[in-house]
Amino acid sequence: MAPPRILHMMTPLKHMSPFDVNMALDAGYDDAITYTNVTIDDVYGLIQDAIFSRSPEGIKRQGAFIGGKRAIEALDMMDRAKKAMVPPFEISVFADPAGSFTTAAAMVACAKKALQEKFDTDLEGKRVVVFGGTGVVAFASAVIASTGGAKSVLVGYDGPERVRRLTMEANDRFEANLGYADGTTEEQKSELAESADVIFSAGPAGRQILSLAQIKPAKDLKVVADVNAVPPLGIEGVGIKDKGTPIDGTGAVGIGALAIGDVKYKTEAGLFKEMIEADKPVYLDFRAAYRLAQDLVS
């Protein structure tokens, strides 16, 4: 009888996300063991405890998941996990802090599809303005869009310094070319919206980021995507179920939270299944999520 499929789920937070636990079990893992308040220094020992408990063949039936709420921290934990492997004692690792990598991948993939289908273009050279810039979904979506050739701009809401630091960190780590801007005032947000080809709204749930009046003057605006599913929605004029739906009074189309969420759900499930089915260990982060999300929407 084959040993159970075990997923070791690590987070620096007090609790592991129940959403991710459910997703892992539904994808095919038999057991999901959670480890909370995990530091980067803890990861090495936890991974080695896991990999040396089974034969090289039996080890294929386990993996590791990294959660949390910070993109860079999750990626650093993944790097530490890689260093703990001793081939052939090696397992797959999937990082998705706060579901941000799969959510961001789904949002960018949906926007790219809308650009292709509605405007016969893509992300190359487009000015992508990302509101909620100090949040993990905004951060990840800006980086992902930049990999497609977009000129991403992260917009903060409490002055320029915090969003500037995040941008510099992203540029250094991923060789990206992100810009940043302060969107503390309504006037600043209006100016940023007016300059955009694509707008991503990834701010706090239940908070309107932009009104319809603020996006109507944007002459080059083509796609607006909003991940907020809690009223009031992030962008006025973009419905929760919109999927490339024209926005009244503009030349743009909207993509709502449920359309993005459907792709996000399938992306996360698909990456868990990819770990389960892989013949060799895989390491999955926002890049893998975006690859799969594009396949799912095409």
XYZ file of C-alpha atoms in Angstrom:
298
model
C 0.000 0.000 0.000
C 1.362 3.420 -1.000
C 2.143 5.855 1.817
C -0.200 8.842 2.163
C 0.394 12.017 0.202
C 1.476 14.601 2.787
C 1.714 18.368 2.348
C 3.757 20.256 4.951
C 2.226 23.760 5.087
C 4.337 26.540 6.634
C 3.398 30.102 7.492
C 5.007 32.904 9.510
C 1.516 33.850 10.710
C -0.451 32.673 13.731
C -2.728 30.515 11.566
C -2.428 28.705 8.266
C -5.091 29.785 5.780
C -8.072 27.376 5.857
C -8.617 28.241 2.195
C -5.215 26.822 1.255
C -5.689 23.735 3.425
C -8.993 22.963 1.711
C -7.494 23.560 -1.727
C -4.608 21.190 -1.038
C -6.829 18.379 0.194
C -9.307 18.806 -2.643
C -6.410 18.676 -5.124
C -5.414 15.231 -3.927
C -3.249 15.386 -0.814
C -4.297 12.940 1.906
C -2.977 15.009 4.803
C -2.084 18.680 5.242
C 0.139 19.299 8.269
C 0.360 22.952 9.295
C 3.304 24.733 10.922
C 2.643 28.264 12.204
C 4.827 31.160 13.401
C 7.593 29.750 11.187
C 10.655 31.945 10.648
C 12.976 31.795 7.663
C 15.570 30.176 9.918
C 13.088 27.433 10.852
C 12.509 26.316 7.267
C 15.801 24.465 6.777
C 15.279 22.152 9.728
C 11.618 21.496 8.986
C 12.356 20.548 5.384
C 15.193 18.227 6.345
C 13.044 16.522 8.968
C 10.486 15.894 6.230
C 12.788 14.673 3.474
C 14.804 12.178 5.515
C 11.775 10.330 6.889
C 11.095 8.409 3.666
C 12.936 6.590 0.914
C 13.777 8.483 -2.287
C 10.736 6.796 -3.871
C 8.389 7.438 -0.958
C 9.447 11.074 -0.756
C 7.736 11.708 -4.080
C 4.443 11.546 -2.181
C 5.027 14.691 -0.134
C 5.536 18.385 -0.718
C 5.744 21.749 1.025
C 3.597 24.875 0.832
C 4.595 28.363 1.997
C 1.960 30.903 2.977
C 2.029 34.163 4.915
C 1.210 37.683 3.774
C 4.461 38.994 2.317
C 5.746 38.113 -1.133
C 9.457 38.600 -0.522
C 9.348 36.717 2.774
C 7.624 33.756 1.111
C 10.175 33.708 -1.691
C 13.027 33.863 0.835
C 11.477 30.894 2.664
C 11.286 29.007 -0.626
C 14.957 29.728 -1.289
C 15.809 28.388 2.169
C 13.747 25.268 1.444
C 15.709 24.674 -1.774
C 18.982 24.872 0.120
C 17.761 22.229 2.571
C 17.289 19.593 -0.138
C 19.801 16.758 -0.453
C 19.084 14.971 -3.761
C 17.645 12.398 -4.173
C 15.935 13.537 -0.961
C 14.048 16.478 -2.464
C 10.410 17.544 -2.516
C 8.319 20.059 -4.463
C 7.612 23.478 -2.944
C 4.780 25.904 -3.744
C 4.677 29.486 -2.410
C 1.437 31.486 -2.504
C 1.347 34.008 0.370
C -2.232 35.128 1.074
C -3.171 33.580 -2.264
C -1.466 36.575 -3.832
C 0.618 34.843 -6.476
C -2.315 32.917 -7.925
C -4.676 35.902 -7.623
C -2.219 38.270 -9.283
C -1.470 35.735 -12.008
C -5.190 35.338 -12.706
C -5.754 39.104 -12.862
C -2.881 39.712 -15.267
C -3.828 36.735 -17.434
C -7.452 37.916 -17.667
C -6.327 41.439 -18.546
C -3.958 40.151 -21.215
C -6.742 38.077 -22.758
C -9.059 41.115 -22.807
C -6.368 43.196 -24.493
C -5.954 40.537 -27.149
C -9.636 39.865 -27.769
C -11.042 43.386 -27.473
C -8.164 45.536 -28.706
C -5.916 43.217 -30.724
C -2.879 44.041 -28.583
C -1.039 42.783 -25.507
C 0.825 44.036 -22.433
C 3.964 45.071 -24.290
C 4.637 48.764 -23.675
C 1.344 49.337 -21.842
C 1.268 51.595 -18.785
C -0.244 49.416 -16.047
C -1.222 51.407 -12.966
C -1.627 49.180 -9.907
C -3.604 50.596 -6.981
C -3.102 49.055 -3.552
C 0.626 49.019 -4.266
C 1.845 48.176 -0.769
C -0.323 45.036 -0.694
C 0.912 41.627 -1.713
C -1.508 41.103 -4.652
C -0.667 44.507 -6.112
C 3.052 43.863 -5.715
C 2.847 40.477 -7.432
C 0.613 41.700 -10.268
C 2.939 44.615 -11.028
C 5.929 42.281 -11.239
C 4.035 39.748 -13.379
C 2.800 42.450 -15.787
C 6.329 43.744 -16.162
C 7.462 40.274 -17.282
C 5.070 40.709 -20.206
C 6.696 43.962 -21.192
C 4.338 46.336 -19.393
C 5.430 49.546 -17.707
C 4.012 48.853 -14.254
C 3.482 51.603 -11.693
C 2.814 50.696 -8.058
C 0.551 53.227 -6.341
C 0.744 53.664 -2.570
C -1.732 55.457 -0.346
C 0.357 56.709 2.597
C 3.067 58.733 0.931
C 5.749 57.635 -1.520
C 8.378 56.115 0.775
C 6.907 52.694 1.553
C 5.869 52.004 -2.038
C 9.259 53.280 -3.242
C 11.055 50.705 -1.076
C 8.861 47.895 -2.398
C 9.496 48.982 -5.970
C 13.246 49.104 -5.499
C 13.183 45.666 -3.894
C 11.216 44.239 -6.817
C 13.524 45.826 -9.374
C 16.625 44.496 -7.651
C 15.302 40.979 -7.120
C 13.470 40.332 -10.381
C 15.329 42.670 -12.751
C 11.984 44.397 -13.241
C 11.453 48.011 -14.218
C 8.641 49.086 -11.914
C 7.772 52.681 -11.233
C 5.980 54.020 -8.178
C 3.635 56.856 -7.310
C 1.778 58.315 -4.371
C -2.011 58.024 -4.585
C -2.891 59.443 -1.187
C -5.228 62.133 -2.523
C -8.157 61.866 -4.916
C -6.418 64.311 -7.260
C -3.326 62.110 -7.408
C -5.410 59.018 -8.107
C -7.293 60.818 -10.878
C -4.063 61.863 -12.586
C -2.691 58.325 -12.394
C -5.893 56.810 -13.758
C -5.928 59.267 -16.646
C -2.434 58.160 -17.696
C -3.177 54.413 -17.692
C -3.657 51.858 -20.443
C -4.578 49.232 -17.838
C -5.704 49.640 -14.225
C -5.443 46.954 -11.562
C -7.322 47.533 -8.321
C -5.944 45.429 -5.462
C -6.707 47.582 -2.466
C -8.431 46.662 0.809
C -11.736 44.800 0.596
C -14.831 46.963 0.812
C -13.085 50.173 -0.199
C -13.695 52.068 -3.440
C -10.404 53.057 -5.016
C -11.664 54.954 -8.059
C -14.992 56.431 -9.091
C -16.364 56.261 -12.605
C -15.757 60.009 -12.914
C -12.061 59.426 -12.257
C -11.601 56.882 -15.049
C -13.779 58.480 -17.742
C -11.102 61.029 -18.792
C -8.545 58.264 -19.453
C -8.347 58.360 -23.257
C -5.999 55.370 -23.631
C -7.604 53.178 -20.978
C -8.445 49.719 -22.262
C -8.829 47.299 -19.338
C -9.775 47.749 -15.676
C -9.506 44.731 -13.364
C -10.721 44.701 -9.756
C -10.126 41.856 -7.263
C -12.384 43.319 -4.546
C -15.543 41.246 -4.097
C -16.823 43.108 -1.005
C -19.124 46.133 -1.549
C -18.357 48.849 -2.278
C -16.306 47.394 -5.115
C -12.876 48.795 -5.873
C -13.707 50.479 -9.173
C -17.091 52.060 -9.790
C -18.530 50.771 -13.057
C -16.839 47.361 -12.898
C -19.277 44.652 -11.808
C -18.261 41.654 -9.751
C -19.151 39.249 -12.600
C -17.797 41.356 -15.458
C -15.620 39.496 -17.924
C -14.481 41.947 -20.564
C -17.682 43.970 -20.143
C -17.721 47.566 -21.528
C -17.566 50.241 -18.834
C -20.209 52.930 -19.322
C -18.860 56.219 -20.603
C -15.419 54.855 -21.437
C -13.670 52.928 -24.183
C -12.463 50.352 -21.666
C -13.713 46.957 -20.517
C -13.956 45.692 -16.968
C -12.981 42.417 -15.314
C -14.606 41.713 -11.958
C -13.566 39.802 -8.861
C -15.557 36.639 -9.602
C -14.107 36.307 -13.107
C -10.607 36.699 -11.675
C -11.435 34.442 -8.732
C -12.525 31.600 -10.974
C -9.139 31.597 -12.717
C -7.329 32.025 -9.390
C -9.105 28.991 -7.931
C -8.248 26.825 -10.943
C -4.659 28.076 -10.915
C -4.048 27.204 -7.265
C -5.714 23.807 -7.666
C -3.698 23.161 -10.796
C -0.391 23.951 -9.117
C -1.149 21.601 -6.228
C -1.926 18.890 -8.785
C 1.279 19.705 -10.649
C 3.242 18.982 -7.469
C 1.388 15.722 -6.933
C 1.925 14.528 -10.504
C 5.512 15.733 -11.002
C 8.144 13.050 -11.626
C 10.839 15.437 -10.406
C 10.575 18.139 -7.717
C 9.177 21.481 -8.884
C 9.375 24.938 -7.304
C 6.280 27.015 -7.943
C 5.833 30.745 -7.353
C 4.168 33.641 -9.210
C 5.962 32.721 -12.434
C 4.492 29.234 -12.478
C 1.108 30.659 -11.481
C 1.137 33.082 -14.407
C 2.157 30.346 -16.842
C -0.783 28.190 -15.776
C -3.260 31.088 -15.575
C -2.489 32.039 -19.184
C -3.134 28.461 -20.259
C -6.436 28.430 -18.390
C -7.809 31.618 -19.978
C -6.642 30.852 -23.504
